[in-house]
PDB file of C-alpha atoms in Angstrom:
ATOM      1  CA  UNK A   9      64.798 -11.746 -37.116  1.00 60.00           C
ATOM      2  CA  UNK A  10      63.250  -9.051 -38.292  1.00 68.00           C
ATOM      3  CA  UNK A  11      66.003  -7.558 -40.488  1.00 73.00           C
ATOM      4  CA  UNK A  12      67.047 -10.799 -41.749  1.00 80.00           C
ATOM      5  CA  UNK A  13      63.571 -11.238 -43.469  1.00 81.00           C
ATOM      6  CA  UNK A  14      62.219  -7.921 -44.531  1.00 85.00           C
ATOM      7  CA  UNK A  15      63.310  -6.039 -47.461  1.00 84.00           C
ATOM      8  CA  UNK A  16      66.125  -2.597 -45.614  1.00 86.00           C
ATOM      9  CA  UNK A  17      64.812   0.177 -46.609  1.00 88.00           C
ATOM     10  CA  UNK A  18      60.768  -0.192 -45.780  1.00 89.00           C
ATOM     11  CA  UNK A  19      59.776   1.833 -43.559  1.00 90.00           C
ATOM     12  CA  UNK A  20      61.126   4.555 -45.291  1.00 89.00           C
ATOM     13  CA  UNK A  21      57.885   5.957 -46.112  1.00 89.00           C
ATOM     14  CA  UNK A  22      56.360   5.450 -43.212  1.00 89.00           C
ATOM     15  CA  UNK A  23      59.547   7.917 -42.249  1.00 89.00           C
ATOM     16  CA  UNK A  24      59.833  10.339 -44.543  1.00 82.00           C
ATOM     17  CA  UNK A  25      57.637  13.772 -44.094  1.00 85.00           C
ATOM     18  CA  UNK A  26      55.003  11.909 -46.536  1.00 85.00           C
ATOM     19  CA  UNK A  27      54.192   9.265 -43.922  1.00 87.00           C
ATOM     20  CA  UNK A  28      50.289   9.747 -43.170  1.00 89.00           C
ATOM     21  CA  UNK A  29      50.106   9.670 -46.592  1.00 89.00           C
ATOM     22  CA  UNK A  30      51.802   6.435 -47.357  1.00 91.00           C
ATOM     23  CA  UNK A  31      49.671   4.955 -44.106  1.00 91.00           C
ATOM     24  CA  UNK A  32      46.475   6.051 -46.033  1.00 91.00           C
ATOM     25  CA  UNK A  33      47.435   4.141 -48.976  1.00 92.00           C
ATOM     26  CA  UNK A  34      48.969   1.541 -47.760  1.00 94.00           C
ATOM     27  CA  UNK A  35      45.258   0.556 -45.006  1.00 93.00           C
ATOM     28  CA  UNK A  36      43.586   0.967 -48.826  1.00 93.00           C
ATOM     29  CA  UNK A  37      46.682  -1.565 -50.323  1.00 93.00           C
ATOM     30  CA  UNK A  38      45.666  -4.062 -47.193  1.00 91.00           C
ATOM     31  CA  UNK A  39      41.888  -4.012 -48.154  1.00 91.00           C
ATOM     32  CA  UNK A  40      42.894  -5.112 -51.358  1.00 91.00           C
ATOM     33  CA  UNK A  41      45.200  -7.690 -50.824  1.00 89.00           C
ATOM     34  CA  UNK A  42      43.610  -9.071 -47.689  1.00 87.00           C
ATOM     35  CA  UNK A  43      40.041  -9.381 -49.048  1.00 84.00           C
ATOM     36  CA  UNK A  44      38.177 -12.670 -47.647  1.00 80.00           C
ATOM     37  CA  UNK A  45      36.906 -12.659 -51.330  1.00 78.00           C
ATOM     38  CA  UNK A  46      40.050 -12.767 -52.867  1.00 74.00           C
ATOM     39  CA  UNK A  47      41.880 -15.766 -54.847  1.00 77.00           C
ATOM     40  CA  UNK A  48      44.753 -15.447 -56.420  1.00 76.00           C
ATOM     41  CA  UNK A  49      47.663 -13.468 -54.678  1.00 78.00           C
ATOM     42  CA  UNK A  50      48.404 -12.034 -57.834  1.00 84.00           C
ATOM     43  CA  UNK A  51      46.613  -8.652 -58.504  1.00 89.00           C
ATOM     44  CA  UNK A  52      47.024  -6.667 -61.517  1.00 92.00           C
ATOM     45  CA  UNK A  53      49.403  -3.540 -61.602  1.00 93.00           C
ATOM     46  CA  UNK A  54      46.146  -1.522 -62.724  1.00 94.00           C
ATOM     47  CA  UNK A  55      44.327  -2.164 -60.185  1.00 93.00           C
ATOM     48  CA  UNK A  56      46.451  -1.829 -57.408  1.00 93.00           C
ATOM     49  CA  UNK A  57      47.213   1.520 -59.215  1.00 94.00           C
ATOM     50  CA  UNK A  58      44.230   2.757 -59.213  1.00 94.00           C
ATOM     51  CA  UNK A  59      43.243   1.696 -55.275  1.00 93.00           C
ATOM     52  CA  UNK A  60      46.690   3.875 -54.411  1.00 93.00           C
ATOM     53  CA  UNK A  61      44.958   6.630 -56.526  1.00 92.00           C
ATOM     54  CA  UNK A  62      41.088   6.291 -55.034  1.00 92.00           C
ATOM     55  CA  UNK A  63      43.158   6.852 -51.743  1.00 90.00           C
ATOM     56  CA  UNK A  64      44.656  10.106 -52.956  1.00 88.00           C
ATOM     57  CA  UNK A  65      41.635  11.115 -53.920  1.00 88.00           C
ATOM     58  CA  UNK A  66      39.527  10.401 -51.078  1.00 88.00           C
ATOM     59  CA  UNK A  67      42.415  12.035 -48.653  1.00 84.00           C
ATOM     60  CA  UNK A  68      42.673  15.145 -51.116  1.00 80.00           C
ATOM     61  CA  UNK A  69      46.654  15.602 -51.046  1.00 73.00           C
ATOM     62  CA  UNK A  70      47.957  18.510 -51.307  1.00 69.00           C
ATOM     63  CA  UNK A  71      51.409  18.689 -49.788  1.00 73.00           C
ATOM     64  CA  UNK A  72      54.429  16.324 -51.358  1.00 72.00           C
ATOM     65  CA  UNK A  73      57.463  16.564 -49.392  1.00 73.00           C
ATOM     66  CA  UNK A  74      60.901  15.491 -51.522  1.00 70.00           C
ATOM     67  CA  UNK A  75      61.958  12.596 -50.664  1.00 70.00           C
ATOM     68  CA  UNK A  76      64.808  11.902 -53.178  1.00 65.00           C
ATOM     69  CA  UNK A  77      66.754  13.845 -55.682  1.00 55.00           C
ATOM     70  CA  UNK A  78      63.812  12.448 -57.928  1.00 60.00           C
ATOM     71  CA  UNK A  79      61.098  14.077 -55.763  1.00 60.00           C
ATOM     72  CA  UNK A  80      62.669  17.979 -56.698  1.00 63.00           C
ATOM     73  CA  UNK A  81      59.870  18.836 -58.364  1.00 73.00           C
ATOM     74  CA  UNK A  82      55.885  18.288 -56.679  1.00 71.00           C
ATOM     75  CA  UNK A  83      53.167  16.170 -58.122  1.00 74.00           C
ATOM     76  CA  UNK A  84      50.249  18.286 -60.722  1.00 78.00           C
ATOM     77  CA  UNK A  85      48.212  15.040 -60.751  1.00 80.00           C
ATOM     78  CA  UNK A  86      46.576  12.267 -58.343  1.00 83.00           C
ATOM     79  CA  UNK A  87      48.047  10.257 -60.987  1.00 86.00           C
ATOM     80  CA  UNK A  88      52.091  11.829 -60.620  1.00 86.00           C
ATOM     81  CA  UNK A  89      50.752  11.659 -56.756  1.00 87.00           C
ATOM     82  CA  UNK A  90      49.975   7.874 -57.713  1.00 90.00           C
ATOM     83  CA  UNK A  91      53.005   7.091 -59.451  1.00 90.00           C
ATOM     84  CA  UNK A  92      55.321   8.436 -56.833  1.00 89.00           C
ATOM     85  CA  UNK A  93      53.677   6.354 -54.171  1.00 91.00           C
ATOM     86  CA  UNK A  94      53.582   3.411 -56.392  1.00 94.00           C
ATOM     87  CA  UNK A  95      57.686   3.302 -57.946  1.00 93.00           C
ATOM     88  CA  UNK A  96      58.713   4.421 -53.495  1.00 92.00           C
ATOM     89  CA  UNK A  97      56.199   1.522 -52.362  1.00 94.00           C
ATOM     90  CA  UNK A  98      57.864  -0.836 -54.147  1.00 94.00           C
ATOM     91  CA  UNK A  99      61.924   0.059 -54.747  1.00 93.00           C
ATOM     92  CA  UNK A 100      61.388   0.040 -50.625  1.00 92.00           C
ATOM     93  CA  UNK A 101      59.711  -3.637 -51.393  1.00 92.00           C
ATOM     94  CA  UNK A 102      55.949  -3.100 -49.430  1.00 93.00           C
ATOM     95  CA  UNK A 103      55.052  -4.443 -53.398  1.00 94.00           C
ATOM     96  CA  UNK A 104      56.789  -6.793 -55.888  1.00 92.00           C
ATOM     97  CA  UNK A 105      56.379  -7.364 -59.512  1.00 93.00           C
ATOM     98  CA  UNK A 106      56.020  -9.874 -60.727  1.00 90.00           C
ATOM     99  CA  UNK A 107      54.850 -10.657 -65.008  1.00 89.00           C
ATOM    100  CA  UNK A 108      52.917 -13.497 -66.412  1.00 84.00           C
ATOM    101  CA  UNK A 109      52.855 -12.921 -69.995  1.00 85.00           C
ATOM    102  CA  UNK A 110      51.350 -10.487 -70.907  1.00 88.00           C
ATOM    103  CA  UNK A 111      50.319  -8.318 -67.813  1.00 91.00           C
ATOM    104  CA  UNK A 112      51.969  -6.833 -65.186  1.00 92.00           C
ATOM    105  CA  UNK A 113      50.801  -8.389 -61.194  1.00 93.00           C
ATOM    106  CA  UNK A 114      52.084  -7.370 -57.802  1.00 92.00           C
ATOM    107  CA  UNK A 115      52.255  -9.071 -54.855  1.00 90.00           C
ATOM    108  CA  UNK A 116      52.885  -9.236 -51.403  1.00 88.00           C
ATOM    109  CA  UNK A 117      55.986 -11.304 -50.340  1.00 87.00           C
ATOM    110  CA  UNK A 118      55.055 -13.622 -47.032  1.00 86.00           C
ATOM    111  CA  UNK A 119      56.951 -11.836 -44.221  1.00 87.00           C
ATOM    112  CA  UNK A 120      55.261  -8.214 -46.026  1.00 89.00           C
ATOM    113  CA  UNK A 121      52.083  -9.721 -46.150  1.00 88.00           C
ATOM    114  CA  UNK A 122      52.557 -10.605 -41.779  1.00 87.00           C
ATOM    115  CA  UNK A 123      54.075  -7.577 -41.414  1.00 89.00           C
ATOM    116  CA  UNK A 124      51.512  -5.107 -43.144  1.00 90.00           C
ATOM    117  CA  UNK A 125      48.807  -7.429 -40.672  1.00 89.00           C
ATOM    118  CA  UNK A 126      50.104  -6.698 -37.765  1.00 87.00           C
ATOM    119  CA  UNK A 127      50.366  -2.679 -38.565  1.00 89.00           C
ATOM    120  CA  UNK A 128      46.827  -2.598 -40.033  1.00 89.00           C
ATOM    121  CA  UNK A 129      45.623  -4.065 -36.587  1.00 84.00           C
ATOM    122  CA  UNK A 130      47.784  -1.264 -34.479  1.00 82.00           C
ATOM    123  CA  UNK A 131      46.002   1.041 -36.409  1.00 84.00           C
ATOM    124  CA  UNK A 132      42.560  -0.275 -36.070  1.00 80.00           C
ATOM    125  CA  UNK A 133      42.608  -1.302 -32.363  1.00 75.00           C
ATOM    126  CA  UNK A 134      41.079  -4.173 -32.956  1.00 65.00           C
ATOM    127  CA  UNK A 135      40.019  -5.993 -30.195  1.00 67.00           C
ATOM    128  CA  UNK A 136      40.239  -8.881 -30.434  1.00 65.00           C
ATOM    129  CA  UNK A 137      38.048 -12.241 -28.158  1.00 68.00           C
ATOM    130  CA  UNK A 138      39.189 -14.368 -26.028  1.00 67.00           C
ATOM    131  CA  UNK A 139      36.491 -16.334 -24.536  1.00 73.00           C
ATOM    132  CA  UNK A 140      36.608 -18.967 -27.025  1.00 73.00           C
ATOM    133  CA  UNK A 141      40.759 -18.757 -26.784  1.00 70.00           C
ATOM    134  CA  UNK A 142      40.331 -19.788 -22.592  1.00 76.00           C
ATOM    135  CA  UNK A 143      37.640 -22.264 -23.571  1.00 80.00           C
ATOM    136  CA  UNK A 144      40.240 -24.126 -26.188  1.00 76.00           C
ATOM    137  CA  UNK A 145      42.953 -23.648 -23.358  1.00 77.00           C
ATOM    138  CA  UNK A 146      41.258 -25.209 -20.489  1.00 81.00           C
ATOM    139  CA  UNK A 147      39.944 -28.089 -22.772  1.00 80.00           C
ATOM    140  CA  UNK A 148      43.163 -28.770 -24.591  1.00 78.00           C
ATOM    141  CA  UNK A 149      44.832 -28.481 -20.488  1.00 80.00           C
ATOM    142  CA  UNK A 150      41.880 -31.345 -19.821  1.00 82.00           C
ATOM    143  CA  UNK A 151      42.956 -33.573 -23.069  1.00 79.00           C
ATOM    144  CA  UNK A 152      46.704 -33.168 -22.135  1.00 77.00           C
ATOM    145  CA  UNK A 153      45.609 -34.356 -18.856  1.00 80.00           C
ATOM    146  CA  UNK A 154      43.569 -37.340 -19.900  1.00 80.00           C
ATOM    147  CA  UNK A 155      46.007 -38.174 -22.873  1.00 76.00           C
ATOM    148  CA  UNK A 156      49.352 -37.053 -21.675  1.00 73.00           C
ATOM    149  CA  UNK A 157      51.983 -38.700 -24.279  1.00 72.00           C
ATOM    150  CA  UNK A 158      49.006 -38.207 -27.621  1.00 71.00           C
ATOM    151  CA  UNK A 159      48.753 -34.491 -26.597  1.00 69.00           C
ATOM    152  CA  UNK A 160      52.292 -32.839 -27.103  1.00 71.00           C
ATOM    153  CA  UNK A 161      51.586 -30.834 -29.717  1.00 76.00           C
ATOM    154  CA  UNK A 162      47.457 -29.550 -27.973  1.00 74.00           C
ATOM    155  CA  UNK A 163      49.562 -28.890 -24.928  1.00 75.00           C
ATOM    156  CA  UNK A 164      52.141 -27.071 -27.244  1.00 79.00           C
ATOM    157  CA  UNK A 165      49.509 -25.467 -28.357  1.00 78.00           C
ATOM    158  CA  UNK A 166      47.862 -24.156 -25.308  1.00 76.00           C
ATOM    159  CA  UNK A 167      50.796 -22.519 -24.090  1.00 79.00           C
ATOM    160  CA  UNK A 168      50.798 -20.375 -26.702  1.00 80.00           C
ATOM    161  CA  UNK A 169      47.155 -19.228 -27.144  1.00 77.00           C
ATOM    162  CA  UNK A 170      47.996 -18.535 -23.166  1.00 78.00           C
ATOM    163  CA  UNK A 171      51.116 -16.754 -23.531  1.00 79.00           C
ATOM    164  CA  UNK A 172      48.586 -14.174 -26.347  1.00 76.00           C
ATOM    165  CA  UNK A 173      46.080 -13.950 -24.417  1.00 74.00           C
ATOM    166  CA  UNK A 174      48.862 -12.907 -20.891  1.00 76.00           C
ATOM    167  CA  UNK A 175      50.304 -10.382 -23.282  1.00 74.00           C
ATOM    168  CA  UNK A 176      47.090  -9.113 -24.348  1.00 69.00           C
ATOM    169  CA  UNK A 177      45.939  -8.555 -21.392  1.00 72.00           C
ATOM    170  CA  UNK A 178      49.079  -6.676 -19.954  1.00 75.00           C
ATOM    171  CA  UNK A 179      48.453  -4.396 -23.732  1.00 70.00           C
ATOM    172  CA  UNK A 180      44.857  -3.260 -22.832  1.00 68.00           C
ATOM    173  CA  UNK A 181      46.408  -2.470 -18.852  1.00 72.00           C
ATOM    174  CA  UNK A 182      48.873  -0.152 -20.578  1.00 71.00           C
ATOM    175  CA  UNK A 183      46.403   1.008 -22.368  1.00 70.00           C
ATOM    176  CA  UNK A 184      43.938   1.789 -19.261  1.00 72.00           C
ATOM    177  CA  UNK A 185      47.229   3.394 -17.779  1.00 71.00           C
ATOM    178  CA  UNK A 186      47.208   6.132 -20.869  1.00 68.00           C
ATOM    179  CA  UNK A 187      44.525   6.396 -20.084  1.00 66.00           C
TER     180      UNK A 187
END
């Protein structure tokens, strides 16, 4: 289940008083970690920290709510905000540090990466096109009818795609209901 794969404290930044700040920072970090041109999943720590600082400066953070004993004194600069946010994301399991020779790198574990991708798609309300998916299901079904023994995997994938399409239609229906 979900809690066997994710750190126990993963949702703390998103449930605290500073959750809006963490949301903006995580969206910025998602752009960094999920860049299409990214070849190496190990990102230099300095680049991650500068991305966090850029997000803090861009949103103009002026308030910080204490989240623990070491947060009693409010941050005084964007560097202080960056240090606290970075440290909290590492402590809660969002970011993982790794040292290679003399450089410090940051990466996302597969389960955290998958969850961050899902949260980003929810936050951005990404549109999904299922025209190709419907045609894929149709052609998979036709191929399975013509060759039932050799197309078992294709039929299974078609069923999964059809289930995802059905779930998406249900989400759209519920979204229209809210309007």
